[in-house]
């Protein structure tokens, strides 16, 4: 099977492969991570065929790698994604914690509990958007 791509489509595919490989390779112990690494190398090896100069051969490691500029562009997107996920998860877990404390004193039916956790999450999202983590404090570490 052949897939015909334009240069711009190849660049988009390359970015998708990099984002996916970044997630997949976070667990180095899986067989899939190795297969993904092989696929990444295959896609990177096609760069010259598409006239894309954002990939270079690394003699030291004997593999294809993206240029520093391309890596930086990819890393910026990954950093933004990680920041969004961090804030979203933090708001979610803090809201769940607060709801558990509230439910020790109040009885909420399932619908009200869901509404309340959404309210609490929204409060934390707004707080994190305004202040980041600078106002967060851990009282005790046991």
PDB file of C-alpha atoms in Angstrom:
ATOM      1  CA  UNK A   1       0.000   0.000   0.000  1.00  0.00           C
ATOM      2  CA  UNK A   2       1.258   3.463  -0.839  1.00  0.00           C
ATOM      3  CA  UNK A   3       0.141   6.682   0.744  1.00  0.00           C
ATOM      4  CA  UNK A   4       0.775   9.808  -1.286  1.00  0.00           C
ATOM      5  CA  UNK A   5       1.382  12.952   0.717  1.00  0.00           C
ATOM      6  CA  UNK A   6       2.211  16.523  -0.105  1.00  0.00           C
ATOM      7  CA  UNK A   7       5.091  18.153   1.765  1.00  0.00           C
ATOM      8  CA  UNK A   8       2.721  19.978   4.130  1.00  0.00           C
ATOM      9  CA  UNK A   9       0.868  16.739   4.832  1.00  0.00           C
ATOM     10  CA  UNK A  10       4.161  15.004   5.610  1.00  0.00           C
ATOM     11  CA  UNK A  11       5.038  17.749   8.098  1.00  0.00           C
ATOM     12  CA  UNK A  12       1.633  17.349   9.751  1.00  0.00           C
ATOM     13  CA  UNK A  13       2.092  13.576   9.896  1.00  0.00           C
ATOM     14  CA  UNK A  14       5.544  14.041  11.379  1.00  0.00           C
ATOM     15  CA  UNK A  15       4.143  16.279  14.123  1.00  0.00           C
ATOM     16  CA  UNK A  16       1.408  13.757  14.885  1.00  0.00           C
ATOM     17  CA  UNK A  17       3.998  10.988  15.087  1.00  0.00           C
ATOM     18  CA  UNK A  18       6.137  13.077  17.450  1.00  0.00           C
ATOM     19  CA  UNK A  19       3.204  13.886  19.741  1.00  0.00           C
ATOM     20  CA  UNK A  20       2.105  10.260  19.774  1.00  0.00           C
ATOM     21  CA  UNK A  21       5.619   8.934  20.294  1.00  0.00           C
ATOM     22  CA  UNK A  22       6.132  11.348  23.171  1.00  0.00           C
ATOM     23  CA  UNK A  23       3.134   9.828  24.966  1.00  0.00           C
ATOM     24  CA  UNK A  24       3.855   6.231  23.976  1.00  0.00           C
ATOM     25  CA  UNK A  25       7.515   6.382  24.962  1.00  0.00           C
ATOM     26  CA  UNK A  26       6.728   7.686  28.435  1.00  0.00           C
ATOM     27  CA  UNK A  27       6.512   4.001  29.419  1.00  0.00           C
ATOM     28  CA  UNK A  28       9.736   2.533  28.067  1.00  0.00           C
ATOM     29  CA  UNK A  29       8.854  -0.957  29.267  1.00  0.00           C
ATOM     30  CA  UNK A  30       6.252  -1.791  26.626  1.00  0.00           C
ATOM     31  CA  UNK A  31       6.741  -3.599  23.336  1.00  0.00           C
ATOM     32  CA  UNK A  32       4.553  -0.942  21.744  1.00  0.00           C
ATOM     33  CA  UNK A  33       7.068   1.747  22.675  1.00  0.00           C
ATOM     34  CA  UNK A  34       9.689  -0.076  20.615  1.00  0.00           C
ATOM     35  CA  UNK A  35       7.297  -0.447  17.671  1.00  0.00           C
ATOM     36  CA  UNK A  36       6.412   3.234  17.921  1.00  0.00           C
ATOM     37  CA  UNK A  37      10.104   4.135  17.965  1.00  0.00           C
ATOM     38  CA  UNK A  38      10.660   2.104  14.815  1.00  0.00           C
ATOM     39  CA  UNK A  39       7.710   3.832  13.136  1.00  0.00           C
ATOM     40  CA  UNK A  40       9.053   7.218  14.218  1.00  0.00           C
ATOM     41  CA  UNK A  41      12.414   6.387  12.638  1.00  0.00           C
ATOM     42  CA  UNK A  42      10.727   5.280   9.423  1.00  0.00           C
ATOM     43  CA  UNK A  43       8.695   8.497   9.157  1.00  0.00           C
ATOM     44  CA  UNK A  44      11.751  10.615   9.992  1.00  0.00           C
ATOM     45  CA  UNK A  45      13.785   8.780   7.345  1.00  0.00           C
ATOM     46  CA  UNK A  46      11.392  10.043   4.656  1.00  0.00           C
ATOM     47  CA  UNK A  47      12.092  13.726   5.328  1.00  0.00           C
ATOM     48  CA  UNK A  48      14.493  14.219   2.421  1.00  0.00           C
ATOM     49  CA  UNK A  49      11.990  12.594   0.030  1.00  0.00           C
ATOM     50  CA  UNK A  50       9.587  15.392   0.932  1.00  0.00           C
ATOM     51  CA  UNK A  51      12.189  18.145   0.823  1.00  0.00           C
ATOM     52  CA  UNK A  52      11.814  18.682   4.551  1.00  0.00           C
ATOM     53  CA  UNK A  53      15.006  19.894   6.220  1.00  0.00           C
ATOM     54  CA  UNK A  54      13.796  19.616   9.817  1.00  0.00           C
ATOM     55  CA  UNK A  55      15.271  16.132  10.216  1.00  0.00           C
ATOM     56  CA  UNK A  56      18.925  15.175  10.421  1.00  0.00           C
ATOM     57  CA  UNK A  57      20.956  12.012  10.827  1.00  0.00           C
ATOM     58  CA  UNK A  58      22.590  11.713  14.250  1.00  0.00           C
ATOM     59  CA  UNK A  59      25.933   9.961  13.759  1.00  0.00           C
ATOM     60  CA  UNK A  60      26.519   9.463  17.477  1.00  0.00           C
ATOM     61  CA  UNK A  61      23.252   7.577  18.075  1.00  0.00           C
ATOM     62  CA  UNK A  62      22.907   6.189  14.557  1.00  0.00           C
ATOM     63  CA  UNK A  63      19.346   7.402  14.102  1.00  0.00           C
ATOM     64  CA  UNK A  64      17.244  10.168  12.622  1.00  0.00           C
ATOM     65  CA  UNK A  65      16.355  13.095  14.819  1.00  0.00           C
ATOM     66  CA  UNK A  66      14.558  16.367  14.417  1.00  0.00           C
ATOM     67  CA  UNK A  67      16.567  19.569  14.287  1.00  0.00           C
ATOM     68  CA  UNK A  68      16.673  21.735  17.403  1.00  0.00           C
ATOM     69  CA  UNK A  69      14.222  24.209  15.849  1.00  0.00           C
ATOM     70  CA  UNK A  70      11.687  21.485  15.057  1.00  0.00           C
ATOM     71  CA  UNK A  71      12.124  19.911  18.491  1.00  0.00           C
ATOM     72  CA  UNK A  72      11.510  23.299  20.081  1.00  0.00           C
ATOM     73  CA  UNK A  73       8.286  23.783  18.108  1.00  0.00           C
ATOM     74  CA  UNK A  74       7.069  20.321  19.114  1.00  0.00           C
ATOM     75  CA  UNK A  75       8.092  20.865  22.736  1.00  0.00           C
ATOM     76  CA  UNK A  76       6.137  24.126  22.952  1.00  0.00           C
ATOM     77  CA  UNK A  77       2.936  22.297  22.018  1.00  0.00           C
ATOM     78  CA  UNK A  78       3.723  19.491  24.467  1.00  0.00           C
ATOM     79  CA  UNK A  79       4.442  22.001  27.254  1.00  0.00           C
ATOM     80  CA  UNK A  80       1.122  23.762  26.644  1.00  0.00           C
ATOM     81  CA  UNK A  81      -0.664  20.414  26.696  1.00  0.00           C
ATOM     82  CA  UNK A  82       1.048  19.333  29.923  1.00  0.00           C
ATOM     83  CA  UNK A  83       0.168  22.639  31.586  1.00  0.00           C
ATOM     84  CA  UNK A  84      -3.480  22.272  30.577  1.00  0.00           C
ATOM     85  CA  UNK A  85      -3.654  18.661  31.784  1.00  0.00           C
ATOM     86  CA  UNK A  86      -1.916  19.541  35.047  1.00  0.00           C
ATOM     87  CA  UNK A  87      -4.349  22.346  35.832  1.00  0.00           C
ATOM     88  CA  UNK A  88      -7.341  20.281  34.784  1.00  0.00           C
ATOM     89  CA  UNK A  89      -6.322  17.298  36.921  1.00  0.00           C
ATOM     90  CA  UNK A  90      -5.384  19.495  39.857  1.00  0.00           C
ATOM     91  CA  UNK A  91      -8.763  21.256  39.765  1.00  0.00           C
ATOM     92  CA  UNK A  92     -10.517  17.888  39.504  1.00  0.00           C
ATOM     93  CA  UNK A  93      -8.691  16.303  42.446  1.00  0.00           C
ATOM     94  CA  UNK A  94      -9.009  19.377  44.657  1.00  0.00           C
ATOM     95  CA  UNK A  95     -12.733  19.567  43.876  1.00  0.00           C
ATOM     96  CA  UNK A  96     -13.160  15.880  44.743  1.00  0.00           C
ATOM     97  CA  UNK A  97     -11.287  16.419  47.995  1.00  0.00           C
ATOM     98  CA  UNK A  98     -13.429  19.409  48.905  1.00  0.00           C
ATOM     99  CA  UNK A  99     -16.623  17.573  48.000  1.00  0.00           C
ATOM    100  CA  UNK A 100     -15.622  14.665  50.251  1.00  0.00           C
ATOM    101  CA  UNK A 101     -15.148  17.127  53.137  1.00  0.00           C
ATOM    102  CA  UNK A 102     -18.510  18.758  52.414  1.00  0.00           C
ATOM    103  CA  UNK A 103     -20.279  15.413  52.220  1.00  0.00           C
ATOM    104  CA  UNK A 104     -19.067  14.618  55.729  1.00  0.00           C
ATOM    105  CA  UNK A 105     -21.335  17.448  56.885  1.00  0.00           C
ATOM    106  CA  UNK A 106     -24.027  17.536  54.165  1.00  0.00           C
ATOM    107  CA  UNK A 107     -26.006  14.858  52.409  1.00  0.00           C
ATOM    108  CA  UNK A 108     -26.038  15.351  48.646  1.00  0.00           C
ATOM    109  CA  UNK A 109     -27.980  13.226  46.224  1.00  0.00           C
ATOM    110  CA  UNK A 110     -26.083  12.079  43.138  1.00  0.00           C
ATOM    111  CA  UNK A 111     -27.282  14.966  40.979  1.00  0.00           C
ATOM    112  CA  UNK A 112     -26.379  17.626  43.557  1.00  0.00           C
ATOM    113  CA  UNK A 113     -22.997  16.021  44.201  1.00  0.00           C
ATOM    114  CA  UNK A 114     -22.262  16.160  40.471  1.00  0.00           C
ATOM    115  CA  UNK A 115     -23.374  19.806  40.273  1.00  0.00           C
ATOM    116  CA  UNK A 116     -21.256  20.664  43.292  1.00  0.00           C
ATOM    117  CA  UNK A 117     -18.115  19.021  41.958  1.00  0.00           C
ATOM    118  CA  UNK A 118     -18.565  20.941  38.690  1.00  0.00           C
ATOM    119  CA  UNK A 119     -18.916  24.180  40.681  1.00  0.00           C
ATOM    120  CA  UNK A 120     -15.813  23.432  42.722  1.00  0.00           C
ATOM    121  CA  UNK A 121     -13.793  22.492  39.646  1.00  0.00           C
ATOM    122  CA  UNK A 122     -14.802  25.740  37.970  1.00  0.00           C
ATOM    123  CA  UNK A 123     -13.703  27.700  41.044  1.00  0.00           C
ATOM    124  CA  UNK A 124     -10.315  25.989  40.981  1.00  0.00           C
ATOM    125  CA  UNK A 125      -9.956  26.484  37.229  1.00  0.00           C
ATOM    126  CA  UNK A 126     -10.603  30.212  37.642  1.00  0.00           C
ATOM    127  CA  UNK A 127      -8.179  30.404  40.553  1.00  0.00           C
ATOM    128  CA  UNK A 128      -5.457  28.550  38.655  1.00  0.00           C
ATOM    129  CA  UNK A 129      -6.011  30.699  35.578  1.00  0.00           C
ATOM    130  CA  UNK A 130      -5.630  33.856  37.634  1.00  0.00           C
ATOM    131  CA  UNK A 131      -2.860  32.850  40.056  1.00  0.00           C
ATOM    132  CA  UNK A 132      -1.272  29.666  38.750  1.00  0.00           C
ATOM    133  CA  UNK A 133      -0.046  27.562  41.655  1.00  0.00           C
ATOM    134  CA  UNK A 134       1.447  30.466  43.624  1.00  0.00           C
ATOM    135  CA  UNK A 135      -1.430  30.494  46.142  1.00  0.00           C
ATOM    136  CA  UNK A 136      -1.548  26.743  46.699  1.00  0.00           C
ATOM    137  CA  UNK A 137      -0.244  25.438  49.975  1.00  0.00           C
ATOM    138  CA  UNK A 138       0.185  21.984  51.462  1.00  0.00           C
ATOM    139  CA  UNK A 139      -0.518  22.085  55.175  1.00  0.00           C
ATOM    140  CA  UNK A 140       1.253  18.882  56.188  1.00  0.00           C
ATOM    141  CA  UNK A 141       3.237  16.133  54.620  1.00  0.00           C
ATOM    142  CA  UNK A 142       3.033  13.011  56.725  1.00  0.00           C
TER     143      UNK A 142
END
